[in-house]
PDB file of C-alpha atoms in Angstrom:
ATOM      1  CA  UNK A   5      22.126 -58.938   5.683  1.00  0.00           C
ATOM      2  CA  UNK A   6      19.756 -58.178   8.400  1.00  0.00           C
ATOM      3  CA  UNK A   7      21.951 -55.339   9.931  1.00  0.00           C
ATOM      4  CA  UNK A   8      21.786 -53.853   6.461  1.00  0.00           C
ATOM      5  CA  UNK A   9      18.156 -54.286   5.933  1.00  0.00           C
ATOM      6  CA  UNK A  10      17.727 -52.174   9.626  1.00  0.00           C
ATOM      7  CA  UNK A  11      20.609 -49.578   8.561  1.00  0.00           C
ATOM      8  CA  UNK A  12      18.442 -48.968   5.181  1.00  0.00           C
ATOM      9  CA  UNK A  13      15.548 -49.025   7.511  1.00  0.00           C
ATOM     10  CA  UNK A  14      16.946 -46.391   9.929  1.00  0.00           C
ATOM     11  CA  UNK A  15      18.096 -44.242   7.126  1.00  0.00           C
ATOM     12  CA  UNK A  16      14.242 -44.340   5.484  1.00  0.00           C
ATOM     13  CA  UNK A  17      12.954 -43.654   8.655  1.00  0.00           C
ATOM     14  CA  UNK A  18      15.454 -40.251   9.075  1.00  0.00           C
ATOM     15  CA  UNK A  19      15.293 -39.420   5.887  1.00  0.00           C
ATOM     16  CA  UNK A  20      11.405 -39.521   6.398  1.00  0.00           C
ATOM     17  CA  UNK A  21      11.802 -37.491   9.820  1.00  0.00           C
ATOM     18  CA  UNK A  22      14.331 -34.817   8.070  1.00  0.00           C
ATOM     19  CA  UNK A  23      11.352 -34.393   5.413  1.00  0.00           C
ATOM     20  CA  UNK A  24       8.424 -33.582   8.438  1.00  0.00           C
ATOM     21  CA  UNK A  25      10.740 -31.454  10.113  1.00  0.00           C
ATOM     22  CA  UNK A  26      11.577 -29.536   6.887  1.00  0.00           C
ATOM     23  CA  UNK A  27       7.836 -29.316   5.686  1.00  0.00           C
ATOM     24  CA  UNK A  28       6.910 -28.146   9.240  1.00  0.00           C
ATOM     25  CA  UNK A  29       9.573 -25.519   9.326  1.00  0.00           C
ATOM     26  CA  UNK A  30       7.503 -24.363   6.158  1.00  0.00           C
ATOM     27  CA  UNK A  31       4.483 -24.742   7.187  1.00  0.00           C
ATOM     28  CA  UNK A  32       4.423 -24.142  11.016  1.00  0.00           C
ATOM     29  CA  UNK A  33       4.437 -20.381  10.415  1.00  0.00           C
ATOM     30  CA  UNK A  34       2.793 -20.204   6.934  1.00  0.00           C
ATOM     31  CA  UNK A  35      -0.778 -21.276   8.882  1.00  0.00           C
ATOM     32  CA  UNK A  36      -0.010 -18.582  11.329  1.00  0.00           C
ATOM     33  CA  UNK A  37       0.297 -15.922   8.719  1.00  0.00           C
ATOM     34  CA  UNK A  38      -3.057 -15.188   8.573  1.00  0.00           C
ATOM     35  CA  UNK A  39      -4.041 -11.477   8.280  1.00  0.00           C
ATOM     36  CA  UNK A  40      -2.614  -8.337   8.702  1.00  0.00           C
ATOM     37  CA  UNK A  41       0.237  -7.430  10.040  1.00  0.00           C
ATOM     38  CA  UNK A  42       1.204  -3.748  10.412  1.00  0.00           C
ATOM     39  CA  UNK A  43       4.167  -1.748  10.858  1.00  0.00           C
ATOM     40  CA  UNK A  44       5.266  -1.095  14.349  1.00  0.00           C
ATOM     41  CA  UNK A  45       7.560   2.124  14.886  1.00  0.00           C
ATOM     42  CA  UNK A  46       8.976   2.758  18.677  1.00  0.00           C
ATOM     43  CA  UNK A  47       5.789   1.009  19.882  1.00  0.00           C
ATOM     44  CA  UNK A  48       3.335   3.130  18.070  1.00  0.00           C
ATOM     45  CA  UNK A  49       1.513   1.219  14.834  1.00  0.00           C
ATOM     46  CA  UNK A  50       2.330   3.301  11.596  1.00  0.00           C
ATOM     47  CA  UNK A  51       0.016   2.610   8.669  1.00  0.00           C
ATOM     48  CA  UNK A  52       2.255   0.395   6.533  1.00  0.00           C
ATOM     49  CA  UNK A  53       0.410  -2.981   6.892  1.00  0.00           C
ATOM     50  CA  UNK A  54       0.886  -6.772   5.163  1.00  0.00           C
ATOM     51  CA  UNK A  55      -2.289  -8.566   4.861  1.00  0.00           C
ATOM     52  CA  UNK A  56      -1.800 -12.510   4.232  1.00  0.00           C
ATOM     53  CA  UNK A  57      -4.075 -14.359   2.113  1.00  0.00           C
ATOM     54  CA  UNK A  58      -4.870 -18.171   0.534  1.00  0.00           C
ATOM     55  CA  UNK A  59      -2.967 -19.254  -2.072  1.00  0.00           C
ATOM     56  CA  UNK A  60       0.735 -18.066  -0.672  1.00  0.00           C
ATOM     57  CA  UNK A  61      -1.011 -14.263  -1.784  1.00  0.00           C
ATOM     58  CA  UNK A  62      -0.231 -11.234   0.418  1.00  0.00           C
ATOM     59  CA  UNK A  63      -1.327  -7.274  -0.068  1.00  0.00           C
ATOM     60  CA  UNK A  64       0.936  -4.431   0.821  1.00  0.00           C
ATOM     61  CA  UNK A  65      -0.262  -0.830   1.525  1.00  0.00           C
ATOM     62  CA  UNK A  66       1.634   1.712   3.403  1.00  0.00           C
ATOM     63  CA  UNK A  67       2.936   5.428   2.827  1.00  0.00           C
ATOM     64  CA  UNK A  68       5.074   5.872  -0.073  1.00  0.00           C
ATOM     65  CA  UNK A  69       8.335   5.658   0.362  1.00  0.00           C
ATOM     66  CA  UNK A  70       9.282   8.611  -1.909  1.00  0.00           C
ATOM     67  CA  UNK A  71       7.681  11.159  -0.683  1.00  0.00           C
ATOM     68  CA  UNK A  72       4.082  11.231  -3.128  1.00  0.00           C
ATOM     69  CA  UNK A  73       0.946  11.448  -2.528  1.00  0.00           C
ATOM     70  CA  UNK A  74      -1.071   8.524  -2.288  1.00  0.00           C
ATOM     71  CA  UNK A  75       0.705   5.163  -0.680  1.00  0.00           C
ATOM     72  CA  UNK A  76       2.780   2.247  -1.709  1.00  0.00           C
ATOM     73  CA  UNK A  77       0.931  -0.867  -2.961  1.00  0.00           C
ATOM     74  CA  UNK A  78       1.679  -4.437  -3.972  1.00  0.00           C
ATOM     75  CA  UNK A  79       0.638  -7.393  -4.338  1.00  0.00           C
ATOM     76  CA  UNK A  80       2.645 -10.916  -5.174  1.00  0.00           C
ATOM     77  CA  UNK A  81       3.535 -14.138  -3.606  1.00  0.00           C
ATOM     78  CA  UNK A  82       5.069 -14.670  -0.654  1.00  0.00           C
ATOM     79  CA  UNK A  83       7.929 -17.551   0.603  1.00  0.00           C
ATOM     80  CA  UNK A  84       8.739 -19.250   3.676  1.00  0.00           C
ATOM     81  CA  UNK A  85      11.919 -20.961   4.479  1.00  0.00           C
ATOM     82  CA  UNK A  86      12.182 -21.908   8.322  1.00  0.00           C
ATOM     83  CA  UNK A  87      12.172 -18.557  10.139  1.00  0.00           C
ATOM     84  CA  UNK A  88      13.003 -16.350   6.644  1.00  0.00           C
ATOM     85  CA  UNK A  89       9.959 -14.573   5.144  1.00  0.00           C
ATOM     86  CA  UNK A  90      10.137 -13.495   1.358  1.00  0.00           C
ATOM     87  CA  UNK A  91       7.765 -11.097  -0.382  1.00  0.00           C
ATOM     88  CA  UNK A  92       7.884 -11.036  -4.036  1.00  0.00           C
ATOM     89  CA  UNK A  93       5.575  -8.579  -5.701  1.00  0.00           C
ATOM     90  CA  UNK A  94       5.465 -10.103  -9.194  1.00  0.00           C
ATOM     91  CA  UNK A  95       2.031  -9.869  -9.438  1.00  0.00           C
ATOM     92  CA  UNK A  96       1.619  -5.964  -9.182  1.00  0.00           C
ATOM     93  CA  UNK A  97       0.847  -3.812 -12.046  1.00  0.00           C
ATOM     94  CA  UNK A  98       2.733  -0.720 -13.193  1.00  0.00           C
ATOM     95  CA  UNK A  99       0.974   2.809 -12.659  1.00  0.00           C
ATOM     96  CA  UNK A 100       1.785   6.175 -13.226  1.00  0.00           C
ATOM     97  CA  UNK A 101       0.099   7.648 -10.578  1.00  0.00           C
ATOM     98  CA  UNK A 102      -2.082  10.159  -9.539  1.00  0.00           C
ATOM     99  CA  UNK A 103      -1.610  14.177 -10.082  1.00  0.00           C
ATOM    100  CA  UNK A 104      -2.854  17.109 -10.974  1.00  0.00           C
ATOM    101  CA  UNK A 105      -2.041  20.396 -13.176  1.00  0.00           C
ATOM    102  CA  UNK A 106      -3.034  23.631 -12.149  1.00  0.00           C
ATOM    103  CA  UNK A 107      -3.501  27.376 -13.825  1.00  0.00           C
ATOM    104  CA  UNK A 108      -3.439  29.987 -11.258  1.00  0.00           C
ATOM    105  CA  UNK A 109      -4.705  33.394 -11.642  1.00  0.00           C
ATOM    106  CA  UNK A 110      -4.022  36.068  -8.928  1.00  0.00           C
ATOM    107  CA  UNK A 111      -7.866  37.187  -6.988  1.00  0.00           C
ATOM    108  CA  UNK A 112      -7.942  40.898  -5.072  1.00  0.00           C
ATOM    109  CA  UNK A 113     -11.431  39.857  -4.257  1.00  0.00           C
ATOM    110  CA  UNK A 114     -12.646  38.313  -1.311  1.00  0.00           C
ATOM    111  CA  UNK A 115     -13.504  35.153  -2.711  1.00  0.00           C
ATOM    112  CA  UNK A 116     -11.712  32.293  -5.221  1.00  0.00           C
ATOM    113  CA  UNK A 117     -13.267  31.164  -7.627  1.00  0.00           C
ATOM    114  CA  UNK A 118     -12.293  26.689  -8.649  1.00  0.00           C
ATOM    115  CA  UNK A 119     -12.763  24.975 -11.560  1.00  0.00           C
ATOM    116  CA  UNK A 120     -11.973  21.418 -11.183  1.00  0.00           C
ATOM    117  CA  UNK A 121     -11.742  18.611 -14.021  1.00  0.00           C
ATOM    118  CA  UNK A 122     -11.352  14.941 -12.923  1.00  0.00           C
ATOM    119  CA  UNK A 123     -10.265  12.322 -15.645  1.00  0.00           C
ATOM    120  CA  UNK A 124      -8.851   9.002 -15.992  1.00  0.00           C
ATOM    121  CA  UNK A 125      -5.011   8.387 -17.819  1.00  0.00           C
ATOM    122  CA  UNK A 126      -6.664   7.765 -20.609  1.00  0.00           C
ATOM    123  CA  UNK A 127      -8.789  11.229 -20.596  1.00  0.00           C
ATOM    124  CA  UNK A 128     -11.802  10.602 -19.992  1.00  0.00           C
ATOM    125  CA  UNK A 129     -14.251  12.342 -17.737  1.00  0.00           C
ATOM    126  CA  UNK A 130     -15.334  10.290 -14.224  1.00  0.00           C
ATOM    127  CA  UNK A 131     -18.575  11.308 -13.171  1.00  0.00           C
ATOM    128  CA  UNK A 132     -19.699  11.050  -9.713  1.00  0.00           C
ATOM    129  CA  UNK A 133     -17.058  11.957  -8.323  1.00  0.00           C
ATOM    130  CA  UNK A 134     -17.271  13.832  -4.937  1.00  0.00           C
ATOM    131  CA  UNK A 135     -14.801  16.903  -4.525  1.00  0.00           C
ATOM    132  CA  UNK A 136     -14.582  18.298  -0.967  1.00  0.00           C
ATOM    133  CA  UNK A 137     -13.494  21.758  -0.322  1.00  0.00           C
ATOM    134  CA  UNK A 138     -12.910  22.008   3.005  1.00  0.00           C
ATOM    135  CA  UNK A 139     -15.779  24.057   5.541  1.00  0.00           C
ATOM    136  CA  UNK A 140     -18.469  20.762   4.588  1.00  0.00           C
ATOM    137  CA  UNK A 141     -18.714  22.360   1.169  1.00  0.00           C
ATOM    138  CA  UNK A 142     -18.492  19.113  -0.860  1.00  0.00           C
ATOM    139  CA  UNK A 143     -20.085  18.671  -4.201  1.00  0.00           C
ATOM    140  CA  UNK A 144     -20.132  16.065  -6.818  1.00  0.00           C
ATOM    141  CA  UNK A 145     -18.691  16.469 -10.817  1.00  0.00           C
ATOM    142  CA  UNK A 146     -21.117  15.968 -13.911  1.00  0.00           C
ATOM    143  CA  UNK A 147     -21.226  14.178 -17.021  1.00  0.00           C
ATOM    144  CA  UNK A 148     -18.445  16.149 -18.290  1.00  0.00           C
ATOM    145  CA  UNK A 149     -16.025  15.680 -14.757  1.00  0.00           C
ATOM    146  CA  UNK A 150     -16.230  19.401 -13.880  1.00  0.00           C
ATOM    147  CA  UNK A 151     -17.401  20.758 -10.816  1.00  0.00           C
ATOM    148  CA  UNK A 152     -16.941  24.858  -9.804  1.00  0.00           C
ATOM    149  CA  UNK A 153     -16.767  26.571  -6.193  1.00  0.00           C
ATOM    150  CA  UNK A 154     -16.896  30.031  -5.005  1.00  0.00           C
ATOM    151  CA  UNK A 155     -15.164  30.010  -1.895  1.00  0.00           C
ATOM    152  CA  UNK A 156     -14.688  33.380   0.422  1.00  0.00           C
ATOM    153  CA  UNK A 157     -10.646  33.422   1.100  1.00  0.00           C
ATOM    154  CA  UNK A 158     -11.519  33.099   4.897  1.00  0.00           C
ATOM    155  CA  UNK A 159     -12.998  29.749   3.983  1.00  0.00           C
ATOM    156  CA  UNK A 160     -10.506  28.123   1.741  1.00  0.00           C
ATOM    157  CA  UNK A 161      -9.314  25.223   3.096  1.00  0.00           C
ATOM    158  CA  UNK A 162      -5.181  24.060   3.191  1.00  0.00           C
ATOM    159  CA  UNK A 163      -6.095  20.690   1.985  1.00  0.00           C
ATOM    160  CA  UNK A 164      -8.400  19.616  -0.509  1.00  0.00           C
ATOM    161  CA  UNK A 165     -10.140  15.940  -1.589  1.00  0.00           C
ATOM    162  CA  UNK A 166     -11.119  13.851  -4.740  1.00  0.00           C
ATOM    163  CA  UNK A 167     -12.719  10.472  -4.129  1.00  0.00           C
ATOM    164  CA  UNK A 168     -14.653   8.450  -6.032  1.00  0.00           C
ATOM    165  CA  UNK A 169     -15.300   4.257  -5.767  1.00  0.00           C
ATOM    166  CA  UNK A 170     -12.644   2.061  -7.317  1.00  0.00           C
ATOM    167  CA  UNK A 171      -9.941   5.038  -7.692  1.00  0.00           C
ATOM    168  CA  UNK A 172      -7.366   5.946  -4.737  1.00  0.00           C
ATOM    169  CA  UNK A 173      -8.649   9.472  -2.809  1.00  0.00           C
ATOM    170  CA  UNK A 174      -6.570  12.073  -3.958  1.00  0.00           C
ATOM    171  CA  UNK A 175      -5.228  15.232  -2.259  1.00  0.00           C
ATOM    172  CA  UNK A 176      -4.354  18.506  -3.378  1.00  0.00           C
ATOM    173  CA  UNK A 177      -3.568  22.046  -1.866  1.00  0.00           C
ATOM    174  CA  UNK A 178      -4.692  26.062  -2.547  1.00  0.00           C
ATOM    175  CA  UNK A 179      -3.461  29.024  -2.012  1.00  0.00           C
ATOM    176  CA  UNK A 180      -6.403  31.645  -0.836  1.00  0.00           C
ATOM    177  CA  UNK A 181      -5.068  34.453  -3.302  1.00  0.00           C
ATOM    178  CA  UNK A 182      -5.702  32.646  -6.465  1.00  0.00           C
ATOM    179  CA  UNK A 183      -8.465  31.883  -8.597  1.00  0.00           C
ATOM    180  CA  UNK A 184      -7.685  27.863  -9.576  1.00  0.00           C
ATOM    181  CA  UNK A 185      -8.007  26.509 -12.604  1.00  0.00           C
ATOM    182  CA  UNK A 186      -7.030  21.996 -12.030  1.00  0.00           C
ATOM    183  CA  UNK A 187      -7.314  18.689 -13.706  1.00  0.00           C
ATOM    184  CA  UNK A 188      -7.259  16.111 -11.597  1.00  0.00           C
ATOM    185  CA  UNK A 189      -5.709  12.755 -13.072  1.00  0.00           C
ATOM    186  CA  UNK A 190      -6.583   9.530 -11.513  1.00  0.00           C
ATOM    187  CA  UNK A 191      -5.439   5.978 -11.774  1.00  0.00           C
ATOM    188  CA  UNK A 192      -7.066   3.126 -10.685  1.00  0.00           C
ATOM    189  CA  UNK A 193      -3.831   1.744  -8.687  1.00  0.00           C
ATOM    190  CA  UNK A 194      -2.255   3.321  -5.912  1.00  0.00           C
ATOM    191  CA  UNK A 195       0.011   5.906  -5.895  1.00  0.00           C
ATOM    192  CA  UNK A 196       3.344   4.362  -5.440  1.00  0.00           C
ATOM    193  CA  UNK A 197       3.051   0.800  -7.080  1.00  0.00           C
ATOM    194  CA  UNK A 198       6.212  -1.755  -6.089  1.00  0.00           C
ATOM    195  CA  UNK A 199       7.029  -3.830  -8.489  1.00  0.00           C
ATOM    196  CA  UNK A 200       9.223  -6.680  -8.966  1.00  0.00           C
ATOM    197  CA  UNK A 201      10.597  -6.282  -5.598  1.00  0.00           C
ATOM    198  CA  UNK A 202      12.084  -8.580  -3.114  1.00  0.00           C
ATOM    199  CA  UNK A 203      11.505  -7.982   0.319  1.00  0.00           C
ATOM    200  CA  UNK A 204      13.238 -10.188   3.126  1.00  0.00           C
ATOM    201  CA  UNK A 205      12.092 -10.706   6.763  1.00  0.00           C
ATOM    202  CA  UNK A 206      12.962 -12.256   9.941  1.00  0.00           C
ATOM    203  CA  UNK A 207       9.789 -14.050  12.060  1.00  0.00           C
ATOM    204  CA  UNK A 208      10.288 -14.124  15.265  1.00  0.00           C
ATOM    205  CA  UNK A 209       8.371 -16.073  17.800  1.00  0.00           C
ATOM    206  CA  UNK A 210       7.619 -13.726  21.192  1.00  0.00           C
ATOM    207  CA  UNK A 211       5.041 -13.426  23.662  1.00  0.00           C
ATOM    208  CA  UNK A 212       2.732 -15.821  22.232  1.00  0.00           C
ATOM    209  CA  UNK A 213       2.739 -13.574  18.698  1.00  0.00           C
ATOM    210  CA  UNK A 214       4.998 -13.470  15.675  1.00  0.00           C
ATOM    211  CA  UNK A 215       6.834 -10.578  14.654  1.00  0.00           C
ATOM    212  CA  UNK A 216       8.155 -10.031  11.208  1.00  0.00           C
ATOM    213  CA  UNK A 217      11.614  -8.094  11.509  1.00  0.00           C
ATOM    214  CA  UNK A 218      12.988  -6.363   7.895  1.00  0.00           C
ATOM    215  CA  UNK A 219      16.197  -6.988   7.381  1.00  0.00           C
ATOM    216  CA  UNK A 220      17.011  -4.351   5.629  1.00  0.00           C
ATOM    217  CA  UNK A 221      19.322  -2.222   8.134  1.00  0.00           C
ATOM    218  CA  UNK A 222      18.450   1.063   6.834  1.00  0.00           C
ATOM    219  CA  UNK A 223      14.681   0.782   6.970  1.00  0.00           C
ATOM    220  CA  UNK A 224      14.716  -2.042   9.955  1.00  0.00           C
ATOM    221  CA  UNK A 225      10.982  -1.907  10.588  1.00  0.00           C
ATOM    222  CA  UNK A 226       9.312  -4.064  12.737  1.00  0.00           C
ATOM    223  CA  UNK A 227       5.861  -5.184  12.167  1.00  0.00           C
ATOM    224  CA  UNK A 228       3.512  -7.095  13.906  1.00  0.00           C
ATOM    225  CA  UNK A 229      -0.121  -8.062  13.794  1.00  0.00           C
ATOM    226  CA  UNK A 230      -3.253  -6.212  14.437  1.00  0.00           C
TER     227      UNK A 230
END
């Protein structure tokens, strides 16, 4: 009876073990992803970053993947399972993006002439924000989101910027033989939103730091912490 009492014993006091050793496997590395962590490409960081917070919460931003302008972002939950990492981004919202449309009209002269119109998806006008042409010339829209330059060719820059708080910068380009004509549509996400995703990793314990390794093969990046 005894040496079945101690068996049942034993097996409480495994079974009780097994469960530590299982809840430190998920929790061992979940305190120690803390953070950001970004991308690290043949030893140089690239600008694709994870940044860990409470709650089992985690923020992506990095340069989108297809080629737009603006940058991947999402946001979800994230999973650990021993040395596996999970990200699902169920909590990110869809977006359309930013853009812009342009009218071009050829110029002989020896200055352009821009007219530039900045609106949200639904249409409407966004005042203050700050348009820079290039050459310092910067200069903030109106009431009714329009802002004008006159720009000698010799001056015009290749790349152009919209900002404004709580909206994603935007970039745009001109061509210094054309009078421009542009609306500029803004969204209050990012660029290139991922939703619904599921992205796997490998953390890996090395020098005193943790590494998170995709395993994706074809992307394979490697990213590590600030």
């Amino acid at each position: 009876m005894k040496d079945s009492q101690n068996q049942l014993q034993e097996g409480k006091n495994a079974l009780k073990c097994l469960v530590f050793l299982t809840l430190l496997s998920f929790t061992s590395f979940s305190q120690n992803l803390k953070g950001t962590y970004c991308m690290n490409f043949k030893g140089q960081k690239v600008d694709n970053c994870i940044t860990f917070l409470e709650n089992n919460k985690f923020i992506y931003k990095g340069h989108c993947r297809f080629g737009d302008v603006g940058s991947d972002y999402g946001v979800g939950h994230y999973e650990i399972n021993k040395n596996s990492l999970r990200l699902h981004f169920d909590l990110t919202k869809e977006s359309y993006g930013n853009y812009h449309n342009i009218e071009r009209k050829k110029n002989t002269s020896d200055s352009i002439y821009v007219s530039i119109k900045v609106v949200n998806k639904e249409n409407e006008v966004i005042p203050s924000t700050n348009i820079d042409l290039g050459s310092g010339v910067v200069k903030t829209v109106g009431v009714d989101g329009v802002v004008n330059f006159k720009v000698k060719k010799s001056l015009v820059p290749k790349k152009c910027n919209v900002y404004v708080i709580g909206y994603e910068q935007y970039d745009f380009y001109l061509n210094y033989n054309a009078d421009y004509n542009i609306v500029v549509n803004l969204d209050t996400s990012h660029g290139c939103n991922i939703i619904d995703e599921l992205w796997s990793y490998k953390i890996i314990e090395k020098d005193d730091k943790i590494i998170l390794k995709r395993n994706n093969k074809e992307f394979r990046p490697t990213i590590r912490s600030k």
